[in-house]
Coordinates of C-alpha atoms and ligand atoms in Angstrom, one line a residue:
X1 CA -12.0 -15.6 13.4
X2 CA -14.2 -18.5 12.4
X3 CA -16.0 -16.6 9.7
X4 CA -12.9 -15.6 7.8
X5 CA -12.2 -16.3 4.2
X6 CA -9.1 -17.6 2.5
X7 CA -7.9 -16.3 -0.9
X8 CA -7.8 -18.9 -3.5
X9 CA -4.0 -19.1 -4.2
X10 CA -2.6 -17.8 -7.4
X11 CA -1.6 -21.2 -8.8
X12 CA -5.2 -22.5 -8.3
X13 CA -6.5 -19.8 -10.6
X14 CA -5.6 -19.6 -14.3
X15 CA -6.4 -16.4 -16.2
X16 CA -7.3 -17.7 -19.6
X17 CA -8.4 -15.0 -21.9
X18 CA -9.7 -11.5 -22.2
X19 CA -8.5 -8.1 -20.9
X20 CA -6.3 -9.3 -18.0
X21 CA -4.7 -12.2 -20.0
X22 CA -3.6 -9.5 -22.6
X23 CA -2.1 -7.4 -19.8
X24 CA -0.5 -10.3 -18.1
X25 CA 1.0 -11.5 -21.4
X26 CA 2.2 -8.0 -22.2
X27 CA 3.9 -7.7 -18.9
X28 CA 5.3 -11.2 -19.1
X29 CA 6.6 -10.8 -22.7
X30 CA 7.6 -7.1 -22.8
X31 CA 7.6 -5.3 -19.5
X32 CA 9.7 -7.7 -17.5
X33 CA 12.5 -7.7 -20.0
X34 CA 12.3 -4.0 -20.4
X35 CA 12.5 -3.6 -16.6
X36 CA 15.4 -6.1 -16.4
X37 CA 17.3 -3.9 -18.9
X38 CA 16.5 -0.8 -16.9
X39 CA 17.6 -2.4 -13.7
X40 CA 20.8 -3.4 -15.5
X41 CA 21.4 0.0 -17.1
X42 CA 20.5 2.1 -14.0
X43 CA 22.6 0.2 -11.6
X44 CA 20.4 -2.0 -9.3
X45 CA 21.8 -5.3 -10.5
X46 CA 25.4 -4.1 -10.3
X47 CA 24.8 -2.6 -6.9
X48 CA 24.2 -6.1 -5.6
X49 CA 27.8 -6.9 -6.4
X50 CA 28.7 -4.7 -3.4
X51 CA 31.5 -3.1 -5.3
X52 CA 31.8 0.7 -5.2
X53 CA 33.4 0.7 -8.6
X54 CA 30.2 -0.4 -10.2
X55 CA 28.3 2.6 -8.8
X56 CA 27.9 5.6 -10.9
X57 CA 27.1 8.8 -9.2
X58 CA 27.0 12.2 -8.2
X59 CA 27.8 13.8 -4.8
X60 CA 25.1 14.4 -2.3
X61 CA 25.9 15.7 1.0
X62 CA 23.6 14.2 3.6
X63 CA 25.6 12.2 6.1
X64 CA 22.8 9.8 7.1
X65 CA 21.0 9.4 3.8
X66 CA 23.7 9.7 1.2
X67 CA 26.9 10.3 3.0
X68 CA 28.5 12.3 0.3
X69 CA 28.1 9.8 -2.4
X70 CA 25.5 8.3 -4.7
X71 CA 25.4 4.6 -4.2
X72 CA 22.0 4.2 -5.5
X73 CA 18.9 4.7 -3.5
X74 CA 18.5 3.1 -0.1
X75 CA 15.7 1.0 -1.6
X76 CA 17.2 -0.3 -4.8
X77 CA 17.1 -3.8 -3.4
X78 CA 13.4 -3.6 -3.3
X79 CA 13.2 -2.8 -7.0
X80 CA 15.1 -6.0 -7.7
X81 CA 12.9 -8.0 -5.3
X82 CA 9.7 -6.7 -6.8
X83 CA 11.0 -7.6 -10.3
X84 CA 11.9 -11.0 -9.0
X85 CA 8.4 -11.4 -7.6
X86 CA 6.8 -10.4 -10.9
X87 CA 9.1 -12.6 -12.9
X88 CA 8.4 -15.6 -10.6
X89 CA 4.7 -15.0 -11.1
X90 CA 5.3 -15.1 -14.8
X91 CA 7.3 -18.4 -14.5
X92 CA 4.4 -19.9 -12.6
X93 CA 2.2 -19.4 -15.7
X94 CA 4.6 -19.8 -18.5
X95 CA 7.9 -21.6 -19.0
X96 CA 10.5 -19.1 -20.1
X97 CA 14.1 -20.3 -19.8
X98 CA 15.6 -16.8 -20.7
X99 CA 13.6 -15.2 -17.9
X100 CA 14.4 -18.0 -15.5
X101 CA 18.1 -17.4 -16.2
X102 CA 17.7 -13.7 -15.4
X103 CA 15.8 -14.6 -12.2
X104 CA 18.6 -17.1 -11.2
X105 CA 21.2 -14.5 -11.9
X106 CA 19.7 -12.0 -9.5
X107 CA 19.1 -14.7 -6.9
X108 CA 22.7 -15.6 -7.2
X109 CA 23.7 -12.0 -6.5
X110 CA 21.5 -11.9 -3.4
X111 CA 23.1 -15.2 -2.2
X112 CA 26.6 -13.8 -2.7
X113 CA 25.8 -10.5 -1.0
X114 CA 24.3 -12.1 2.1
X115 CA 26.6 -12.1 5.1
X116 CA 27.0 -15.3 7.2
X117 CA 24.6 -13.9 9.8
X118 CA 21.9 -13.5 7.2
X119 CA 22.2 -9.7 6.6
X120 CA 21.8 -8.5 3.1
X121 CA 21.3 -4.9 1.8
X122 CA 23.4 -3.7 -1.1
X123 CA 23.4 -0.1 0.0
X124 CA 24.4 -0.5 3.5
X125 CA 26.9 -3.2 2.8
X126 CA 28.6 -1.2 0.1
X127 CA 28.6 2.2 1.6
X128 CA 28.1 2.2 5.3
X129 CA 28.2 -1.2 7.0
X130 CA 28.6 0.6 10.3
X131 CA 25.1 2.0 10.0
X132 CA 23.4 -1.3 10.0
X133 CA 20.0 -1.0 11.8
X134 CA 21.0 2.4 13.1
X135 CA 18.6 4.5 11.1
X136 CA 15.4 2.5 10.7
X137 CA 13.6 5.7 10.2
X138 CA 15.2 6.5 6.8
X139 CA 17.4 3.7 5.5
X140 CA 14.7 1.2 4.4
X141 CA 16.6 -1.9 5.5
X142 CA 13.4 -3.5 6.8
X143 CA 11.4 -2.3 3.7
X144 CA 13.9 -4.0 1.5
X145 CA 13.9 -7.1 3.7
X146 CA 10.1 -7.2 3.3
X147 CA 10.2 -7.1 -0.5
X148 CA 12.9 -9.8 -0.5
X149 CA 10.7 -12.0 1.6
X150 CA 7.7 -11.5 -0.6
X151 CA 9.7 -12.3 -3.7
X152 CA 11.1 -15.4 -2.1
X153 CA 7.7 -16.7 -1.1
X154 CA 6.3 -16.2 -4.6
X155 CA 9.5 -17.6 -6.2
X156 CA 9.2 -20.7 -4.0
X157 CA 5.5 -21.2 -4.6
X158 CA 5.9 -20.6 -8.3
X159 CA 9.0 -22.7 -9.0
X160 CA 9.4 -25.0 -6.1
X161 CA 13.0 -23.8 -5.7
X162 CA 14.1 -22.6 -2.3
X163 CA 17.3 -20.7 -3.0
X164 CA 15.7 -17.3 -2.6
X165 CA 13.5 -18.5 0.2
X166 CA 16.6 -19.6 2.1
X167 CA 18.2 -16.2 1.7
X168 CA 15.0 -14.6 2.9
X169 CA 14.6 -16.9 5.9
X170 CA 18.1 -16.3 7.0
X171 CA 17.6 -12.6 6.9
X172 CA 14.2 -12.9 8.7
X173 CA 15.8 -15.1 11.3
X174 CA 18.4 -12.4 11.8
X175 CA 15.6 -9.9 12.3
X176 CA 14.0 -12.1 14.9
X177 CA 17.2 -12.2 16.9
X178 CA 17.8 -8.4 16.5
X179 CA 14.3 -7.0 17.1
X180 CA 12.0 -7.6 20.1
X181 CA 11.5 -6.7 23.7
X182 CA 14.2 -9.0 25.0
X183 CA 17.5 -7.9 26.6
X184 CA 19.9 -6.5 24.0
X185 CA 17.3 -6.4 21.3
X186 CA 16.1 -3.3 19.4
X187 CA 12.6 -2.1 20.1
X188 CA 12.5 -0.6 16.7
X189 CA 10.3 -1.1 13.7
X190 CA 10.5 0.0 10.0
X191 CA 10.3 3.6 8.9
X192 CA 8.6 2.3 5.8
X193 CA 6.2 -0.6 6.7
X194 CA 6.3 -3.5 4.3
X195 CA 8.1 -6.2 6.2
X196 CA 5.0 -6.8 8.4
X197 CA 2.8 -8.2 5.6
X198 CA 5.9 -10.0 4.2
X199 CA 6.4 -11.8 7.5
X200 CA 2.8 -12.9 7.4
X201 CA 3.4 -14.4 4.0
X202 CA 6.6 -16.1 5.2
X203 CA 4.7 -17.4 8.2
X204 CA 2.0 -18.9 6.0
X205 CA 4.4 -20.6 3.6
X206 CA 6.6 -22.0 6.3
X207 CA 4.2 -22.4 9.2
X208 CA 6.9 -21.0 11.5
X209 CA 5.2 -19.0 14.2
X210 CA 8.2 -16.9 15.0
X211 CA 7.6 -14.9 11.8
X212 CA 4.1 -14.1 12.9
X213 CA 5.5 -13.1 16.3
X214 CA 7.9 -10.6 14.8
X215 CA 5.1 -9.1 12.7
X216 CA 3.0 -8.7 15.8
X217 CA 5.9 -7.1 17.6
X218 CA 6.5 -4.6 14.8
X219 CA 2.9 -3.6 14.6
X220 CA 2.3 -3.3 18.3
X221 CA 5.5 -1.5 19.0
X222 CA 5.1 1.2 16.4
X223 CA 4.3 4.7 17.7
X224 CA 4.9 3.9 21.4
X225 CA 6.3 6.6 23.6
X226 CA 9.1 7.4 23.8
X227 CA 9.4 7.3 20.1
X228 CA 11.9 4.8 18.8
X229 CA 13.0 7.0 15.9
X230 CA 13.8 9.9 18.3
X231 CA 15.8 7.5 20.4
X232 CA 17.8 6.0 17.6
X233 CA 18.6 9.5 16.3
X234 CA 20.0 10.4 19.7
X235 CA 22.0 7.2 19.7
X236 CA 23.6 8.0 16.4
X237 CA 24.2 11.6 17.4
X238 CA 22.0 12.9 14.7
X239 CA 20.6 16.2 16.0
X240 CA 19.0 17.4 12.8
X241 CA 15.3 18.1 13.1
X242 CA 13.2 15.5 11.3
X243 CA 10.4 16.9 9.1
X244 CA 10.3 20.2 11.1
X245 CA 7.5 21.7 9.1
X246 CA 5.2 18.9 9.8
X247 CA 2.0 19.8 11.6
X248 CA 1.6 17.6 14.7
X249 CA 4.1 14.7 15.1
X250 CA 6.8 14.4 12.5
X251 CA 6.4 10.7 12.8
X252 CA 2.9 10.8 11.4
X253 CA 4.7 10.6 8.1
X254 CA 5.4 7.0 8.8
X255 CA 2.4 6.3 11.0
X256 CA 4.5 6.2 14.1
X257 CA 3.0 9.2 15.9
X258 CA 0.9 7.0 18.1
X259 CA 0.2 3.2 18.3
X260 CA -2.0 2.0 15.4
X261 CA -4.7 1.0 17.8
X262 CA -5.2 4.6 18.8
X263 CA -5.3 5.9 15.3
X264 CA -8.6 7.3 13.9
X265 CA -7.4 9.3 10.9
X266 CA -5.1 8.1 8.2
X267 CA -2.1 10.3 8.0
X268 CA 1.3 10.6 6.4
X269 CA 2.9 8.7 3.5
X270 CA 0.2 6.8 1.6
X271 CA 2.2 3.7 0.6
X272 CA 3.5 3.3 4.1
X273 CA 0.0 3.6 5.6
X274 CA -1.5 1.1 3.2
X275 CA 1.2 -1.5 3.6
X276 CA 1.0 -1.2 7.4
X277 CA -2.8 -1.6 7.4
X278 CA -2.6 -4.6 5.1
X279 CA -0.1 -6.2 7.4
X280 CA -2.3 -5.3 10.4
X281 CA -5.4 -7.0 8.9
X282 CA -3.3 -10.1 8.2
X283 CA -2.2 -10.1 11.8
X284 CA -5.7 -9.5 13.1
X285 CA -7.0 -12.4 11.0
X286 CA -4.4 -14.7 12.2
X287 CA -4.7 -13.7 15.9
X288 CA -8.5 -13.4 15.8
X289 CA -7.8 -9.8 17.0
X290 CA -11.2 -8.1 16.6
X291 CA -9.9 -4.9 18.2
X292 CA -7.2 -4.5 15.6
X293 CA -9.6 -5.4 12.8
X294 CA -12.0 -2.7 13.9
X295 CA -9.1 -0.2 14.0
X296 CA -8.3 -1.1 10.4
X297 CA -11.9 -0.8 9.3
X298 CA -12.1 2.6 10.9
X299 CA -9.0 3.7 9.0
X300 CA -10.4 2.2 5.9
X301 CA -13.6 4.2 6.3
X302 CA -11.5 7.4 6.7
X303 CA -9.6 6.8 3.5
X304 CA -12.5 5.9 1.3
X305 CA -14.9 8.6 2.6
X306 CA -12.5 11.5 2.7
X307 CA -9.3 10.8 0.8
X308 CA -10.0 8.7 -2.3
X309 CA -9.8 10.1 -5.8
X310 CA -12.6 9.1 -8.2
X311 CA -10.0 7.1 -10.0
X312 CA -9.0 5.0 -7.0
X313 CA -5.9 7.1 -6.3
X314 CA -4.9 8.1 -2.8
X315 CA -2.2 10.4 -1.3
X316 CA -2.8 13.7 -2.9
X317 CA 0.4 15.6 -1.9
X318 CA 3.9 15.3 -3.3
X319 CA 5.4 16.9 -0.2
X320 CA 4.9 13.8 1.9
X321 CA 3.8 11.5 -0.9
X322 CA 0.7 11.2 1.1
X323 CA -2.3 12.5 2.8
X324 CA -3.2 16.1 3.8
X325 CA -6.5 17.3 5.1
X326 CA -9.8 15.6 4.3
X327 CA -11.2 16.3 0.9
X328 CA -8.0 17.9 -0.3
X329 CA -8.0 16.2 -3.7
X330 CA -6.4 18.5 -6.3
X331 CA -6.6 17.3 -9.9
X332 CA -3.6 18.7 -11.8
X333 CA -1.2 18.3 -8.8
X334 CA -2.6 15.0 -7.7
X335 CA 0.2 12.8 -6.5
X336 CA -1.9 9.6 -6.4
X337 CA 1.2 7.4 -6.7
X338 CA 0.7 4.1 -8.5
X339 CA 2.2 2.2 -5.5
X340 CA -0.2 3.9 -3.1
X341 CA -3.2 2.5 -5.1
X342 CA -1.5 -0.9 -5.1
X343 CA -1.3 -0.6 -1.3
X344 CA -5.0 0.3 -1.2
X345 CA -5.8 -2.7 -3.3
X346 CA -3.8 -5.0 -0.9
X347 CA -5.4 -3.5 2.1
X348 CA -8.9 -4.0 0.7
X349 CA -8.1 -7.6 -0.3
X350 CA -7.1 -8.4 3.3
X351 CA -10.3 -6.8 4.6
X352 CA -12.3 -8.9 2.2
X353 CA -11.0 -12.0 3.9
X354 CA -12.3 -10.7 7.2
X355 CA -15.7 -9.4 6.1
X356 CA -17.2 -10.3 2.8
X357 CA -18.4 -6.8 1.8
X358 CA -18.8 -5.6 -1.7
X359 CA -17.3 -2.2 -0.9
X360 CA -13.8 -3.7 -0.5
X361 CA -14.0 -5.4 -3.9
X362 CA -15.4 -2.3 -5.4
X363 CA -12.4 -0.2 -4.3
X364 CA -10.0 -2.9 -5.4
X365 CA -11.6 -2.9 -8.8
X366 CA -11.7 0.9 -9.0
X367 CA -8.0 1.2 -8.1
X368 CA -7.0 -1.6 -10.4
X369 CA -8.7 -0.5 -13.6
X370 CA -7.9 3.2 -13.2
X371 CA -5.2 4.6 -11.0
X372 CA -3.0 1.5 -11.1
X373 CA -3.4 0.6 -14.8
X374 CA -2.8 4.2 -15.8
X375 CA 0.7 3.6 -14.3
X376 CA 1.8 1.7 -17.4
X377 CA 1.6 2.6 -21.1
X378 CA -0.3 0.4 -23.6
X379 CA 3.0 -0.9 -25.0
X380 CA 4.2 -1.9 -21.5
X381 CA 7.4 0.1 -21.6
X382 CA 6.6 3.4 -19.9
X383 CA 5.3 4.3 -16.5
X384 CA 3.7 7.0 -14.5
X385 CA 4.8 7.5 -10.9
X386 CA 2.0 10.0 -10.1
X387 CA -1.4 9.8 -11.7
X388 CA -3.0 13.3 -12.0
X389 CA -6.6 13.8 -13.0
X390 CA -5.8 16.8 -15.1
X391 CA -2.9 17.6 -17.4
X392 CA -1.9 20.3 -19.7
X393 CA 0.1 17.9 -21.8
X394 CA 3.4 17.9 -19.9
X395 CA 2.8 14.9 -17.7
X396 CA 4.2 11.9 -19.7
X397 CA 5.1 8.3 -18.8
X398 CA 8.8 7.6 -18.8
X399 CA 10.6 4.4 -19.6
X400 CA 12.0 4.4 -16.1
X401 CA 11.5 6.9 -13.3
X402 CA 15.2 6.5 -12.4
X403 CA 15.0 8.8 -9.3
X404 CA 12.6 6.4 -7.7
X405 CA 11.6 3.3 -9.7
X406 CA 9.3 1.8 -7.1
X407 CA 6.1 1.8 -9.1
X408 CA 7.0 0.0 -12.4
X409 CA 8.0 -3.4 -10.8
X410 CA 5.3 -3.0 -8.2
X411 CA 2.7 -2.8 -11.0
X412 CA 4.3 -5.7 -12.8
X413 CA 4.2 -7.9 -9.7
X414 CA 0.6 -7.1 -9.0
X415 CA -0.6 -8.0 -12.5
X416 CA 1.5 -11.1 -12.7
X417 CA -0.1 -12.3 -9.4
X418 CA -3.5 -11.0 -10.2
X419 CA -5.0 -14.5 -10.2
X420 CA -4.5 -14.7 -6.4
X421 CA -6.8 -11.8 -5.8
X422 CA -9.9 -12.9 -7.6
X423 CA -11.6 -15.6 -5.4
X424 CA -11.9 -16.7 -1.8
X425 CA -13.2 -19.8 -0.2
X426 CA -14.2 -21.2 3.2
X427 CA -16.0 -24.3 4.3
X428 CA -18.8 -25.0 1.7
X429 CA -18.5 -21.5 0.1
X430 CA -16.7 -19.8 -2.6
X431 CA -16.7 -16.0 -3.3
X432 CA -16.1 -14.4 -6.7
X433 CA -14.7 -11.0 -6.1
X434 CA -13.7 -10.0 -9.6
X435 CA -15.0 -11.1 -13.0
X436 CA -11.9 -12.1 -14.9
X437 CA -12.0 -14.9 -17.6
X438 CA -10.3 -17.6 -15.6
X439 CA -10.6 -21.1 -14.2
X440 CA -10.7 -21.3 -10.4
X441 CA -10.0 -24.6 -8.8
X442 CA -11.3 -24.4 -5.2
X443 CA -11.4 -27.4 -2.9
X444 CA -15.0 -28.1 -3.5
X445 CA -15.7 -26.8 -6.9
X446 CA -14.1 -25.6 -10.1
X447 CA -15.5 -22.4 -11.6
X448 CA -14.9 -21.4 -15.2
X449 CA -15.6 -17.7 -15.6
X450 CA -15.9 -15.9 -18.9
X451 CA -16.3 -12.2 -18.5
X452 CA -16.6 -9.2 -20.8
X453 CA -15.3 -6.7 -18.2
X454 CA -14.3 -4.0 -18.3
X455 CA -16.4 -3.2 -21.4
X456 CA -19.3 -5.6 -21.0
X457 CA -21.2 -6.4 -17.8
X458 CA -21.9 -10.0 -18.8
X459 CA -20.2 -12.9 -17.1
X460 CA -20.9 -16.6 -17.3
X461 CA -19.7 -19.0 -14.7
X462 CA -19.7 -22.7 -15.4
X463 CA -19.8 -24.7 -12.2
X464 CA -18.1 -28.1 -11.7
X465 CA -18.6 -29.4 -8.2
X466 CA -16.1 -32.0 -7.0
X467 CA -18.9 -33.9 -5.3
X468 CA -22.6 -33.4 -5.1
X469 CA -23.2 -31.2 -2.1
X470 CA -25.0 -28.0 -1.2
X471 CA -22.7 -25.1 -1.4
X472 CA -23.0 -21.3 -1.6
X473 CA -21.4 -19.3 -4.4
X474 CA -21.1 -15.6 -3.6
X475 CA -20.9 -13.1 -6.5
X476 CA -19.9 -9.6 -5.9
X477 CA -22.5 -7.1 -7.0
X478 CA -20.5 -4.2 -8.4
X479 CA -21.6 -0.8 -7.2
X480 CA -21.4 0.6 -10.7
X481 CA -24.3 -1.6 -11.8
X482 CA -26.4 0.5 -9.4
X483 CA -28.4 -2.5 -8.3
X484 CA -29.6 -3.2 -11.8
X485 CA -28.6 -6.8 -12.7
X486 CA -30.0 -10.1 -13.9
X487 CA -28.9 -13.5 -12.7
X488 CA -29.8 -16.8 -14.4
X489 CA -29.0 -20.3 -13.3
X490 CA -29.2 -22.7 -16.2
X491 CA -31.3 -20.1 -18.1
X492 CA -33.8 -19.5 -15.4
X493 CA -33.9 -16.2 -13.6
X494 CA -33.0 -16.2 -9.9
X495 CA -33.2 -13.2 -7.6
X496 CA -30.8 -13.8 -4.7
X497 CA -31.1 -11.0 -2.1
X498 CA -27.9 -9.1 -1.9
X499 CA -25.9 -9.4 1.4
X500 CA -23.4 -6.7 1.9
X501 CA -22.8 -6.2 -1.8
X502 CA -22.7 -9.9 -2.7
X503 CA -25.3 -12.2 -4.3
X504 CA -25.3 -15.6 -2.6
X505 CA -26.7 -18.6 -4.5
X506 CA -27.0 -21.7 -2.4
X507 CA -27.9 -25.0 -4.0
X508 CA -26.8 -28.4 -4.8
X509 CA -24.7 -27.7 -7.9
X510 CA -24.3 -30.3 -10.6
X511 CA -21.7 -30.6 -13.3
X512 CA -22.4 -28.2 -16.1
X513 CA -24.5 -25.8 -14.1
X514 CA -24.2 -22.3 -15.5
X515 CA -24.7 -19.0 -13.8
X516 CA -25.1 -16.0 -16.1
X517 CA -24.7 -12.6 -14.5
X518 CA -25.6 -9.5 -16.4
X519 CA -24.7 -6.3 -14.6
X520 CA -26.0 -3.0 -16.1
X521 CA -23.3 -0.6 -17.3
X522 CA -24.9 2.7 -17.5
X523 CA -22.8 5.8 -18.2
X524 CA -22.6 7.4 -14.8
X525 CA -22.1 11.0 -13.9
X526 CA -20.1 11.3 -10.8
X527 CA -20.1 14.4 -8.6
X528 CA -17.9 15.1 -5.6
X529 CA -18.9 16.4 -2.2
X530 CA -18.8 20.2 -2.2
X531 CA -15.8 20.1 0.2
X532 CA -13.7 18.9 -2.7
X533 CA -12.8 22.3 -4.0
X534 CA -11.2 21.1 -7.2
X535 CA -14.3 19.3 -8.4
X536 CA -16.9 21.9 -7.6
X537 CA -19.2 22.4 -10.6
X538 CA -17.6 19.5 -12.4
X539 CA -18.6 16.0 -13.5
X540 CA -16.7 12.9 -14.1
X541 CA -17.9 10.1 -16.4
X542 CA -17.6 6.5 -15.7
X543 CA -19.0 3.2 -17.1
X544 CA -18.6 -0.1 -15.4
X545 CA -15.3 -0.1 -13.5
X546 CA -13.7 2.4 -15.8
X547 CA -13.4 6.1 -15.2
X548 CA -13.2 8.2 -18.3
X549 CA -11.4 11.4 -19.3
X550 CA -11.3 13.9 -22.1
X551 CA -8.1 14.1 -24.1
X552 CA -7.0 16.8 -26.5
X553 CA -6.4 14.1 -29.1
X554 CA -10.2 13.6 -29.5
X555 CA -11.5 17.0 -28.3
X556 CA -9.0 19.6 -29.3
X557 CA -7.1 21.9 -26.9
X558 CA -8.4 24.2 -24.2
X559 CA -10.4 21.6 -22.4
X560 CA -11.2 24.1 -19.6
X561 CA -13.6 25.7 -22.0
X562 CA -15.6 22.4 -22.4
X563 CA -18.9 22.0 -20.6
X564 CA -21.1 19.0 -20.2
X565 CA -24.8 19.8 -19.7
X566 CA -27.2 18.0 -17.4
X567 CA -29.2 16.9 -20.4
X568 CA -26.4 15.4 -22.3
X569 CA -26.7 11.7 -23.0
X570 CA -23.5 9.8 -23.5
X571 CA -23.3 6.7 -25.6
X572 CA -20.8 3.8 -25.3
X573 CA -19.2 3.2 -28.6
X574 CA -16.9 0.3 -29.3
X575 CA -13.6 1.4 -31.0
X576 CA -11.5 -1.7 -31.7
X577 CA -9.1 0.5 -33.7
X578 CA -8.4 2.9 -30.8
X579 CA -6.0 2.6 -27.8
X580 CA -5.7 -1.1 -28.0
X581 CA -9.4 -1.6 -28.4
X582 CA -11.5 0.5 -26.1
X583 CA -15.1 1.5 -25.6
X584 CA -15.3 5.3 -25.7
X585 CA -18.1 7.6 -24.6
X586 CA -19.5 10.1 -26.9
X587 CA -22.0 12.8 -26.3
X588 CA -22.9 16.4 -26.9
X589 CA -21.2 19.2 -25.1
X590 CA -20.4 22.8 -25.5
X591 CA -17.2 24.8 -25.7
X592 CA -16.7 28.4 -24.8
X593 CA -15.0 30.2 -27.6
X594 CA -12.2 32.6 -27.1
X595 CA -12.9 35.4 -29.5
X596 CA -11.3 38.3 -27.7
X597 CA -7.9 39.3 -26.7
X598 CA -9.3 41.2 -23.7
X599 CA -8.8 39.7 -20.3
X600 CA -12.3 40.8 -19.2
X601 CA -15.5 41.5 -21.2
X602 CA -19.0 42.5 -20.4
X603 CA -20.5 39.6 -22.3
X604 CA -20.2 35.9 -21.4
X605 CA -18.1 34.0 -23.9
X606 CA -19.9 32.7 -27.0
X607 CA -20.5 29.0 -26.9
X608 CA -20.4 26.4 -29.7
X609 CA -21.9 23.0 -29.7
X610 CA -19.4 20.1 -29.9
X611 CA -19.4 16.4 -29.8
X612 CA -17.2 15.1 -27.0
X613 CA -15.3 11.8 -26.8
X614 CA -14.2 10.4 -23.5
X615 CA -11.6 7.6 -23.3
X616 CA -10.8 5.3 -20.4
X617 CA -8.5 7.0 -17.9
X618 CA -6.0 4.1 -18.0
X619 CA -5.5 4.7 -21.8
X620 CA -4.6 8.4 -21.5
X621 CA -1.2 9.7 -22.7
X622 CA -0.8 7.0 -25.2
X623 CA -1.0 9.3 -28.2
X624 CA 0.5 12.6 -28.9
X625 CA 1.0 14.7 -25.8
X626 CA -2.0 16.9 -25.0
X627 CA -4.4 18.0 -22.4
X628 CA -6.5 15.7 -20.3
X629 CA -9.3 16.1 -17.8
X630 CA -11.2 13.7 -15.7
X631 CA -13.4 16.3 -14.0
X632 CA -15.1 18.4 -16.7
X633 CA -17.1 21.6 -16.2
X634 CA -20.8 20.8 -15.7
X635 CA -23.8 23.1 -16.3
X636 CA -26.3 24.5 -18.7
X637 CA -24.8 26.6 -21.5
Ligands
LIG701 O1 10.3 4.7 -0.1 C1 10.1 3.6 -0.9 C2 9.1 4.0 -2.0 O2 9.6 5.0 -2.8 C3 7.8 4.5 -1.4 O3 6.9 3.5 -1.1 C4 7.3 5.4 -2.5 O4 6.4 6.3 -2.1 C5 8.6 6.0 -3.0 O5 9.0 7.1 -2.2
LIG702 ZN1 5.8 3.8 -6.3

């Protein structure tokens, strides 16, 4: 694919100030040590010692999943790996000997746990070594391997040390010998995709084609008939029905109901789907596989046109942690797992390298500032797993979702590697996907971006070309500006025609040239298609990349009685004192009063005028517990 783009690597981009610098520092200074303590207290770190005596537990009776013991979850290794990845990203930006010592301690445990043939998985090795690669459907060995590989790549790139990379490569080499179409090999693939995109990262950092080949095998093998998961269940004499209540194929849960190239609708578990598709786009880019790329685009369209919350969340149902029917987007019971939005972000970022289209960047931004960021409290020490759009006050962040701590370290690793998602380059061209105050050192040019996002739509880009040559800078035109923007180069207005949601400016740039971009940030009213039952007759407010919500703390209880009228004008008001410094939206509304104890009356409820205050969704649940609503009743009153 000649026209493809390449992300500017993390270490060539320095986030220097502003909103994301504050988040990155909070995660680096507070969240990582909080998470390390949790991993220590809850057992993940000790589990790596492969000693049953270190495991706390209660009895569960599932012979293939828990085998009558609690040895920690089957994916605990991935929590450690995600933390390692996040911590390595931090070390890349900031020397921190104490953090480095913790990183080295965990790496040492992985080294000690690894068998001579390269295998490493604390759960399997401690509790059921005989089950190695016998239940790919459930046991998450390849998922854990994937996260280990990703952590190793980032640790190597960040520190130049190859200890963890060696562990990961030995494991990956074992996978290469075990999996494939050859005699004596397993024609299996992961129940939880992740290792595919990890193998692509390993391939890129080592240049070893065999990792790319294994990724291709996993992606192309998946969903073939006869189904591998059925066959391996027979092999291990496991006759229990798998997901019997599932409509259609039970393997849709892990996107293995049919080969990916035949899939037209996104189904099943949301994180699994997004990781698989991200890996598939990586593969398509590398192989120049237009067919696979088109499949991924088709699946992308399905997600964003029928399954995407206004907050950038996906996967509405808790039953399968994933997708149901189109437009089934309940608010109070929204699952919208933080990891699923992270997966969507990763998927979109890959697509952006294939086709420079603003819609991919728009969705990345939507997910990042809303569903993902709401996953962490403003003090960096508490987390949501699911991110509903309505609450009666009982949904609270927790210091550690011990039953399944996948989201907190995932969020930490995303933010600590955010610099790698902001820019792309290719011959003679650089694309700015996200406006984050940062220095970007591309091959041909250095850009110094100062941005007021998410609260101000103004960004200034100072351009320092490495040599005098014509080059094109592409600036994403965010959909939230609704086409209303101004661009100046060295103070003179220019009007580049948008191409697929980007503004290209081609010229011979000189040292000190400056581009100023002013994107309008109107307060927007968002309405859902009528098929979205939960949002009928309701409005959501947004401004710039941020979706807003009403909280009880500002508006009192009984938010169901609150109505926004079509005439109401909302104003953006800066509140440095509130929620870590936020711009809130205020405007007139009305509230139905409850003046009767009768269930039904012949008169409509009386209505009082009120002033409403909406806060950014990512900030909710950082004060006293209370109600919250993104979708508010809408109509004249
Ligand atoms: O299964 C591993 C992770 O745990 C998934 O990605 C999440 O949805 C959670 O179930
Ligand atoms: Zn998660």
